[in-house]
CSV table of C-alpha atoms and ligand atoms in Angstrom, one decimal:
chain,number,residue,atom,x,y,z
F,1,MET,CA,21.3,-5.9,7.2
F,2,SER,CA,21.5,-5.6,3.3
F,3,PRO,CA,19.6,-2.6,1.6
F,4,MET,CA,17.5,-3.5,-1.3
F,5,PHE,CA,15.9,-1.1,-2.7
F,6,VAL,CA,12.8,-2.9,-4.5
F,7,PRO,CA,9.0,-2.4,-3.0
F,8,GLY,CA,8.9,-5.3,-1.5
F,9,PRO,CA,9.0,-7.7,0.3
F,10,VAL,CA,11.8,-4.9,2.3
F,11,ASP,CA,14.2,-5.8,4.3
F,12,VAL,CA,13.0,-6.7,8.1
F,13,ALA,CA,14.8,-5.2,11.1
F,14,GLU,CA,16.7,-8.0,13.4
F,15,ASP,CA,14.8,-7.4,15.9
F,16,VAL,CA,11.2,-7.5,14.5
F,17,LEU,CA,12.5,-10.6,12.6
F,18,LYS,CA,13.2,-12.5,16.5
F,19,ALA,CA,10.0,-10.8,17.4
F,20,GLN,CA,8.5,-13.8,15.5
F,21,THR,CA,9.7,-16.4,16.8
F,22,LYS,CA,7.9,-15.7,20.7
F,23,ALA,CA,6.1,-18.9,21.8
F,24,MET,CA,2.7,-19.6,20.7
F,25,MET,CA,-0.3,-19.7,23.1
F,26,PRO,CA,-4.0,-20.1,22.2
F,27,HIS,CA,-5.4,-17.2,19.6
F,28,ARG,CA,-8.4,-16.7,21.8
F,29,SER,CA,-6.6,-16.2,25.2
F,30,LYS,CA,-6.3,-13.0,27.3
F,31,ASP,CA,-3.2,-12.5,26.4
F,32,PHE,CA,-2.8,-13.5,23.0
F,33,GLU,CA,-5.9,-11.0,22.4
F,34,ALA,CA,-3.6,-8.1,24.0
F,35,ILE,CA,-1.2,-7.8,22.0
F,36,PHE,CA,-4.0,-8.3,19.2
F,37,ARG,CA,-5.8,-5.1,21.1
F,38,GLY,CA,-2.3,-3.4,21.6
F,39,ALA,CA,-1.5,-3.2,17.4
F,40,ALA,CA,-5.0,-3.0,16.2
F,41,GLU,CA,-5.0,0.5,18.9
F,42,LYS,CA,-1.3,1.5,17.5
F,43,LEU,CA,-2.7,0.6,13.4
F,44,GLN,CA,-5.2,3.5,14.1
F,45,LYS,CA,-2.7,6.4,14.4
F,46,ILE,CA,-1.1,5.6,11.2
F,47,PHE,CA,-4.2,5.1,8.9
F,48,PHE,CA,-4.9,8.5,11.0
F,49,THR,CA,-8.4,6.5,12.0
F,50,GLU,CA,-10.7,6.3,14.7
F,51,GLN,CA,-12.4,3.6,12.5
F,52,ARG,CA,-11.5,-0.3,12.8
F,53,VAL,CA,-8.6,-1.8,11.7
F,54,PHE,CA,-8.9,-6.0,10.3
F,55,ILE,CA,-5.7,-8.0,11.3
F,56,MET,CA,-5.5,-10.1,8.5
F,57,THR,CA,-3.8,-13.0,7.6
F,58,ASN,CA,-3.6,-12.4,3.8
F,59,SER,CA,-1.9,-10.0,1.8
F,60,GLY,CA,-2.4,-6.9,0.7
F,61,SER,CA,-4.3,-8.4,-2.9
F,62,GLY,CA,-6.5,-10.5,-0.2
F,63,ALA,CA,-7.9,-6.8,0.9
F,64,GLN,CA,-8.1,-5.6,-2.5
F,65,GLU,CA,-10.6,-9.4,-3.0
F,66,ALA,CA,-12.6,-8.3,1.0
F,67,THR,CA,-12.9,-4.6,-0.3
F,68,ILE,CA,-15.2,-6.2,-3.9
F,69,ARG,CA,-16.9,-8.9,-2.0
F,70,ASN,CA,-18.1,-7.0,1.0
F,71,LEU,CA,-18.5,-3.4,-0.6
F,72,ALA,CA,-20.6,-3.8,-4.5
F,73,ASN,CA,-23.7,-5.5,-5.9
F,74,GLU,CA,-23.0,-4.6,-8.5
F,75,SER,CA,-21.4,-1.5,-10.2
F,76,VAL,CA,-17.4,-0.6,-9.3
F,77,LEU,CA,-15.7,2.4,-10.7
F,78,SER,CA,-12.0,0.9,-11.4
F,79,LEU,CA,-9.4,3.7,-11.7
F,80,ALA,CA,-6.4,1.7,-13.5
F,81,CYS,CA,-2.7,3.7,-13.7
F,82,GLY,CA,-0.9,0.4,-13.9
F,83,SER,CA,-0.2,-3.0,-12.9
F,84,PHE,CA,-2.0,-3.2,-9.3
F,85,SER,CA,-4.6,-0.7,-10.5
F,86,LYS,CA,-5.5,-3.1,-13.0
F,87,ARG,CA,-4.8,-6.3,-11.2
F,88,TRP,CA,-7.5,-4.6,-8.7
F,89,TYR,CA,-9.8,-4.2,-11.7
F,90,ASP,CA,-9.4,-8.0,-12.5
F,91,VAL,CA,-10.6,-9.1,-9.2
F,92,ALA,CA,-13.8,-6.9,-9.5
F,93,VAL,CA,-14.4,-8.7,-12.6
F,94,ALA,CA,-13.3,-12.2,-11.4
F,95,ASN,CA,-15.9,-11.8,-8.8
F,96,GLY,CA,-18.5,-11.2,-11.4
F,97,LYS,CA,-18.9,-7.5,-10.8
F,98,GLN,CA,-19.9,-4.5,-12.8
F,99,THR,CA,-16.9,-2.7,-13.6
F,100,VAL,CA,-15.9,0.1,-15.7
F,101,LYS,CA,-12.3,0.5,-15.8
F,102,LEU,CA,-11.1,4.1,-15.8
F,103,GLU,CA,-7.6,3.4,-17.4
F,104,VAL,CA,-4.8,6.3,-17.8
F,105,PRO,CA,-1.5,5.2,-19.7
F,106,MET,CA,1.5,3.5,-17.4
F,107,GLY,CA,2.5,6.9,-15.7
F,108,GLN,CA,0.4,9.3,-15.7
F,109,PRO,CA,-2.1,9.5,-12.6
F,110,ASN,CA,-5.5,8.9,-12.3
F,111,LEU,CA,-7.0,12.3,-12.5
F,112,PRO,CA,-10.9,14.0,-11.1
F,113,GLU,CA,-12.0,15.2,-14.0
F,114,ALA,CA,-12.1,11.9,-15.4
F,115,VAL,CA,-13.7,10.3,-12.6
F,116,GLU,CA,-16.3,12.9,-12.8
F,117,ALA,CA,-17.0,12.7,-16.4
F,118,ALA,CA,-17.6,8.5,-15.5
F,119,PHE,CA,-20.2,9.8,-12.9
F,120,GLN,CA,-22.3,11.7,-15.4
F,121,LYS,CA,-23.1,8.2,-17.8
F,122,GLN,CA,-23.9,5.9,-14.3
F,123,ASN,CA,-23.6,5.8,-11.1
F,124,PHE,CA,-21.1,3.4,-8.6
F,125,GLU,CA,-21.6,1.6,-5.8
F,126,LEU,CA,-18.1,1.3,-5.2
F,127,ILE,CA,-14.9,2.9,-6.4
F,128,THR,CA,-11.6,1.9,-5.7
F,129,ILE,CA,-8.2,4.5,-6.3
F,130,VAL,CA,-4.3,3.5,-6.1
F,131,HIS,CA,-2.7,5.3,-4.0
F,132,ASN,CA,0.7,4.8,-5.5
F,133,GLU,CA,1.1,3.0,-8.3
F,134,THR,CA,4.1,0.3,-7.4
F,135,SER,CA,5.1,-0.6,-11.1
F,136,SER,CA,4.9,3.5,-12.2
F,137,GLY,CA,5.8,5.1,-8.9
F,138,VAL,CA,2.5,7.4,-9.1
F,139,ARG,CA,0.9,8.6,-6.7
F,140,ASN,CA,-2.4,9.2,-7.3
F,141,PRO,CA,-4.2,12.9,-6.2
F,142,ILE,CA,-6.9,10.6,-3.8
F,143,LYS,CA,-7.9,13.9,-1.3
F,144,GLU,CA,-9.2,15.5,-4.6
F,145,ILE,CA,-10.3,12.1,-6.1
F,146,ALA,CA,-12.8,11.9,-3.0
F,147,GLU,CA,-13.8,15.2,-2.2
F,148,LEU,CA,-15.1,15.1,-5.8
F,149,VAL,CA,-16.9,11.7,-5.2
F,150,HIS,CA,-18.4,13.1,-2.1
F,151,ARG,CA,-19.6,16.2,-3.7
F,152,ILE,CA,-21.5,14.6,-6.8
F,153,SER,CA,-21.8,10.6,-5.7
F,154,PRO,CA,-22.1,10.5,-1.7
F,155,GLU,CA,-23.6,6.9,-1.6
F,156,THR,CA,-20.0,6.1,-2.8
F,157,ILE,CA,-17.9,3.9,-1.0
F,158,ILE,CA,-14.1,5.1,-1.8
F,159,ALA,CA,-11.4,2.4,-0.9
F,160,VAL,CA,-8.1,2.8,-1.6
F,161,ASP,CA,-5.1,0.4,-2.0
F,162,ALA,CA,-1.8,1.8,-0.1
F,163,VAL,CA,-0.1,-1.4,-0.2
F,164,SER,CA,3.3,0.4,-1.0
F,165,SER,CA,2.8,3.6,1.3
F,166,LEU,CA,1.5,3.4,3.9
F,167,GLY,CA,2.8,3.7,7.2
F,168,GLY,CA,5.5,6.6,4.2
F,169,ASP,CA,3.8,8.8,3.6
F,170,LYS,CA,0.6,10.7,5.0
F,171,ILE,CA,-2.7,9.5,3.9
F,172,PRO,CA,-5.7,11.0,6.8
F,173,MET,CA,-8.4,8.5,6.3
F,174,ASP,CA,-10.9,10.2,8.0
F,175,GLU,CA,-10.1,13.7,7.3
F,176,TRP,CA,-10.3,12.6,4.0
F,177,GLY,CA,-13.2,10.7,4.2
F,178,LEU,CA,-12.3,7.9,3.1
F,179,ASP,CA,-14.0,4.1,3.9
F,180,VAL,CA,-11.1,1.7,3.3
F,181,LEU,CA,-7.8,2.0,3.5
F,182,PHE,CA,-5.4,-1.0,3.1
F,183,THR,CA,-2.1,-2.5,3.4
F,184,SER,CA,0.4,-5.1,3.9
F,185,SER,CA,3.3,-6.1,5.4
F,186,GLN,CA,6.1,-6.4,3.9
F,187,LYS,CA,6.1,-3.1,1.6
F,188,THR,CA,6.3,0.5,3.8
F,189,LEU,CA,5.7,-1.4,7.1
F,190,ALA,CA,8.8,-3.2,7.1
F,191,LEU,CA,8.0,-6.7,7.9
F,192,PRO,CA,8.0,-10.2,7.0
F,193,PRO,CA,4.8,-10.6,4.2
F,194,GLY,CA,1.9,-12.4,5.1
F,195,LEU,CA,-0.2,-9.4,6.6
F,196,ALA,CA,-3.1,-7.0,5.4
F,197,LEU,CA,-4.3,-4.5,7.5
F,198,CYS,CA,-7.0,-2.8,6.4
F,199,ALA,CA,-9.3,0.2,7.9
F,200,VAL,CA,-12.9,0.2,6.8
F,201,SER,CA,-15.5,2.9,7.7
F,202,GLU,CA,-18.7,2.8,10.2
F,203,ARG,CA,-20.7,3.6,6.3
F,204,ALA,CA,-18.7,0.8,4.6
F,205,MET,CA,-20.0,-1.5,7.4
F,206,GLN,CA,-23.6,-1.0,7.1
F,207,LYS,CA,-23.0,-0.9,3.1
F,208,ALA,CA,-21.7,-4.7,3.9
F,209,ALA,CA,-24.9,-5.9,5.5
F,210,THR,CA,-26.1,-5.3,2.2
F,211,VAL,CA,-24.4,-6.7,-0.4
F,212,LYS,CA,-24.9,-10.4,-1.4
F,213,ASN,CA,-22.1,-12.9,-1.4
F,214,ARG,CA,-20.0,-11.7,0.7
F,215,GLY,CA,-18.1,-15.0,0.9
F,216,TRP,CA,-16.7,-15.8,4.9
F,217,TYR,CA,-13.3,-15.6,4.6
F,218,PHE,CA,-13.3,-12.4,3.6
F,219,ASP,CA,-16.9,-11.3,5.4
F,220,PHE,CA,-16.5,-8.0,7.7
F,221,LEU,CA,-19.5,-8.4,9.1
F,222,LEU,CA,-17.4,-11.9,10.5
F,223,LEU,CA,-14.3,-10.1,11.0
F,224,GLU,CA,-15.6,-7.5,12.6
F,225,LYS,CA,-17.6,-9.4,14.9
F,226,HIS,CA,-14.9,-11.2,16.8
F,227,ARG,CA,-12.7,-8.0,16.1
F,228,VAL,CA,-14.9,-6.2,18.8
F,229,LYS,CA,-13.7,-9.6,20.7
F,230,ASP,CA,-9.9,-8.6,19.7
F,231,SER,CA,-9.9,-12.2,17.8
F,232,THR,CA,-10.2,-12.7,14.3
F,233,PRO,CA,-12.9,-15.7,13.3
F,234,MET,CA,-10.0,-17.8,12.2
F,235,THR,CA,-6.5,-18.8,13.2
F,236,PRO,CA,-4.2,-15.8,12.8
F,237,ALA,CA,-0.4,-16.1,11.8
F,238,MET,CA,0.1,-15.2,14.9
F,239,SER,CA,3.6,-14.9,15.1
F,240,LEU,CA,3.2,-12.1,11.8
F,241,VAL,CA,1.1,-10.5,14.8
F,242,TYR,CA,3.9,-10.0,17.3
F,243,ALA,CA,5.7,-8.6,15.0
F,244,LEU,CA,3.7,-6.1,13.4
F,245,ASP,CA,3.1,-5.2,17.4
F,246,TYR,CA,6.5,-5.1,18.3
F,247,GLN,CA,7.5,-3.1,14.8
F,248,LEU,CA,4.4,-0.9,14.9
F,249,ASP,CA,6.1,0.4,19.2
F,250,ARG,CA,9.6,1.1,16.8
F,251,ILE,CA,7.9,3.0,14.2
F,252,LEU,CA,6.1,5.4,17.1
F,253,ALA,CA,9.3,5.5,18.4
F,254,GLU,CA,10.8,7.1,15.4
F,255,GLY,CA,7.9,9.7,15.5
F,256,ILE,CA,5.0,9.1,12.4
F,257,GLU,CA,5.7,12.6,11.1
F,258,THR,CA,8.9,12.0,11.7
F,259,ARG,CA,8.8,9.3,9.6
F,260,PHE,CA,7.5,10.7,6.7
F,261,ALA,CA,9.4,13.2,6.7
F,262,ARG,CA,12.4,10.8,6.4
F,263,HIS,CA,11.0,9.4,3.3
F,264,ALA,CA,9.8,12.6,1.7
F,265,ALA,CA,13.7,13.5,2.1
F,266,MET,CA,14.5,10.1,0.5
F,267,ALA,CA,12.1,11.1,-2.3
F,268,GLU,CA,14.3,14.7,-2.9
F,269,ARG,CA,17.4,13.4,-3.1
F,270,ALA,CA,16.6,10.2,-5.9
F,271,ARG,CA,14.5,12.6,-7.8
F,272,SER,CA,17.1,16.1,-8.1
F,273,TRP,CA,20.1,12.8,-8.2
F,274,ALA,CA,17.5,11.6,-11.9
F,275,GLU,CA,17.4,15.3,-13.2
F,276,ALA,CA,21.0,15.7,-12.4
F,277,LYS,CA,21.8,13.0,-14.4
F,278,GLY,CA,19.3,13.4,-17.6
F,279,TRP,CA,17.4,10.2,-16.9
F,280,SER,CA,13.5,11.3,-16.7
F,281,ILE,CA,11.4,10.4,-13.7
F,282,VAL,CA,8.4,8.5,-14.8
F,283,PRO,CA,5.6,10.8,-13.3
F,284,PRO,CA,4.8,14.0,-14.0
F,285,GLU,CA,5.5,16.5,-11.0
F,286,GLY,CA,3.1,16.8,-8.0
F,287,TYR,CA,1.7,13.4,-9.0
F,288,ARG,CA,5.6,11.0,-8.0
F,289,SER,CA,5.7,8.9,-5.0
F,290,GLN,CA,7.6,9.6,-1.5
F,291,THR,CA,8.2,5.6,-1.2
F,292,LEU,CA,10.0,5.0,-4.9
F,293,THR,CA,11.1,6.7,-7.1
F,294,VAL,CA,10.9,5.4,-10.8
F,295,VAL,CA,13.4,6.5,-13.3
F,296,ARG,CA,13.6,6.0,-17.3
F,297,ASN,CA,17.2,4.4,-17.8
F,298,PRO,CA,19.6,5.1,-21.6
F,299,GLU,CA,18.9,1.6,-23.9
F,300,SER,CA,22.2,0.9,-22.5
F,301,PHE,CA,21.7,0.3,-18.7
F,302,SER,CA,21.1,-3.1,-17.7
F,303,CYS,CA,19.4,-3.3,-14.6
F,304,ALA,CA,20.2,-7.3,-14.1
F,305,GLU,CA,23.7,-6.6,-15.2
F,306,PHE,CA,24.0,-3.5,-12.0
F,307,ASN,CA,23.0,-5.8,-9.9
F,308,LYS,CA,25.4,-8.1,-10.4
F,309,PHE,CA,27.9,-5.5,-10.2
F,310,ILE,CA,26.1,-4.4,-6.4
F,311,ALA,CA,25.6,-7.9,-5.1
F,312,PRO,CA,29.2,-7.4,-3.1
F,313,ARG,CA,28.0,-4.2,-1.9
F,314,SER,CA,24.9,-6.9,-0.6
F,315,MET,CA,22.6,-4.5,-2.4
F,316,LYS,CA,19.6,-4.6,-4.5
F,317,LEU,CA,17.6,-2.8,-7.2
F,318,ALA,CA,14.6,-3.2,-8.3
F,319,ASN,CA,14.0,-3.5,-12.1
F,320,GLY,CA,10.3,-1.7,-14.1
F,321,TYR,CA,7.7,-3.4,-14.1
F,322,GLY,CA,5.0,-4.4,-16.9
F,323,ASP,CA,6.0,-2.6,-19.2
F,324,LEU,CA,8.3,-0.7,-18.3
F,325,LYS,CA,11.1,-3.4,-17.6
F,326,ASP,CA,14.1,-2.9,-18.6
F,327,LYS,CA,12.7,0.8,-19.5
F,328,SER,CA,12.9,2.0,-16.3
F,329,ILE,CA,14.4,1.2,-12.3
F,330,ARG,CA,12.3,1.3,-9.3
F,331,ILE,CA,14.3,2.8,-6.7
F,332,ALA,CA,12.4,1.7,-3.8
F,333,HIS,CA,13.5,4.2,-0.6
F,334,MET,CA,10.7,2.6,2.0
F,335,GLY,CA,10.7,0.5,5.6
F,336,GLU,CA,13.8,0.5,7.1
F,337,ILE,CA,15.9,1.8,3.9
F,338,HIS,CA,17.9,5.2,5.3
F,339,MET,CA,19.3,8.4,3.2
F,340,ASP,CA,23.0,6.9,4.3
F,341,ASP,CA,21.5,3.8,2.4
F,342,LEU,CA,20.3,5.6,-0.7
F,343,ASN,CA,23.9,8.0,-1.4
F,344,LYS,CA,25.3,4.3,-1.2
F,345,LEU,CA,22.9,3.8,-3.8
F,346,LEU,CA,22.7,7.0,-6.3
F,347,ALA,CA,27.2,6.9,-5.8
F,348,ALA,CA,27.0,3.5,-7.2
F,349,LEU,CA,25.2,3.3,-10.0
F,350,ASP,CA,26.9,7.1,-11.0
F,351,GLU,CA,29.9,4.4,-10.6
F,352,TYR,CA,28.6,1.9,-13.0
F,353,THR,CA,27.8,4.7,-15.4
F,354,LYS,CA,30.2,7.3,-15.5
P,401,LIG,C1,2.4,-5.1,-3.4
P,401,LIG,C2,1.1,-4.8,-3.8
P,401,LIG,C3,-0.2,-5.1,-4.1
P,401,LIG,C4,-0.3,-6.8,-3.9
P,401,LIG,O1,0.2,-6.6,-2.1
P,401,LIG,P1,0.4,-8.5,-2.0
P,401,LIG,O2,0.4,-8.2,0.1
P,401,LIG,O3,2.0,-9.1,-2.9
P,401,LIG,O4,-1.5,-8.8,-2.3
P,401,LIG,C5,-1.4,-4.4,-4.2
P,401,LIG,N1,-1.3,-2.8,-4.6
P,401,LIG,C6,-0.2,-2.3,-4.3
P,401,LIG,C7,-0.1,-0.5,-5.2
P,401,LIG,C8,1.1,-2.3,-4.2
P,401,LIG,O5,2.5,-2.3,-4.4
């Protein structure tokens, strides 16, 4: 397998790819429902939740849209700290919600103090937060923000996008009192793209029942009506569900805590490498991703040229994103990437820049 140090789509293990080739069957059949139910139960372990986890045939952005459609009649507070969190704001505006964007400069985290100040001006039905901002490598303090919101505005629904971290970093949904938590298949879960996995609390389901214009494809109430029968309203991407079920077994066999520790160790390694090299890490200490390390590179370094250098070794590194393009590199160490792979990349970077 070629190690791609990119934050999605990531490398998928050969046997996981093969799991997709299982023959089709009627999607409303006992056999498929058993696979669907098995996958949903395993997902609850990775989300640390007793709540339902919807298996949705759409990418992660669809879960952003679903959250907005289902959980706010009007007012949304959207925390922004980079490209993917800003996208969620755009989604809210595109769906006609009155949305306040609470933005910090790229590379900085969203902090509880600013959230508190926003709630002093007005109330919000829904707050959207990205856990792991894939454009800057920031890991937002979700636990602290959720604690604050529970204290100052207990009715507000808390929705978290963990698209590039869930499965590699621990986000205990129930313990932290989150209402929505979702990821995409093609990032830390190391599956092909095409599914979103989205956990929704009971409280959020009750809120959805009061929201108008939820649409059809993403309507949580409609999804729930079928989920209780281990099914979906529409035809799901069955091949991907086969692969999901298989990959979740692999993840649980590795051990979820072991998997978190593997990601944490790689994050440590990438950070200490950058520090030793004198390349500054974009997010401040305490707010750094466990699944991708974003580092400023010197002006003389070109990620495109470096990728030509490592191509014969079947490696690929991600350039910076948005405003940080060509100014930073994004060393994604998620999914199937192991310490040996990361060491090879860092050695190649040292060799290239010496
Ligand atoms: C990749 C990503 C998205 C978009 O996910 P898609 O599956 O491409 O729609 C949203 N949020 C974050 C944090 C991401 O990393």
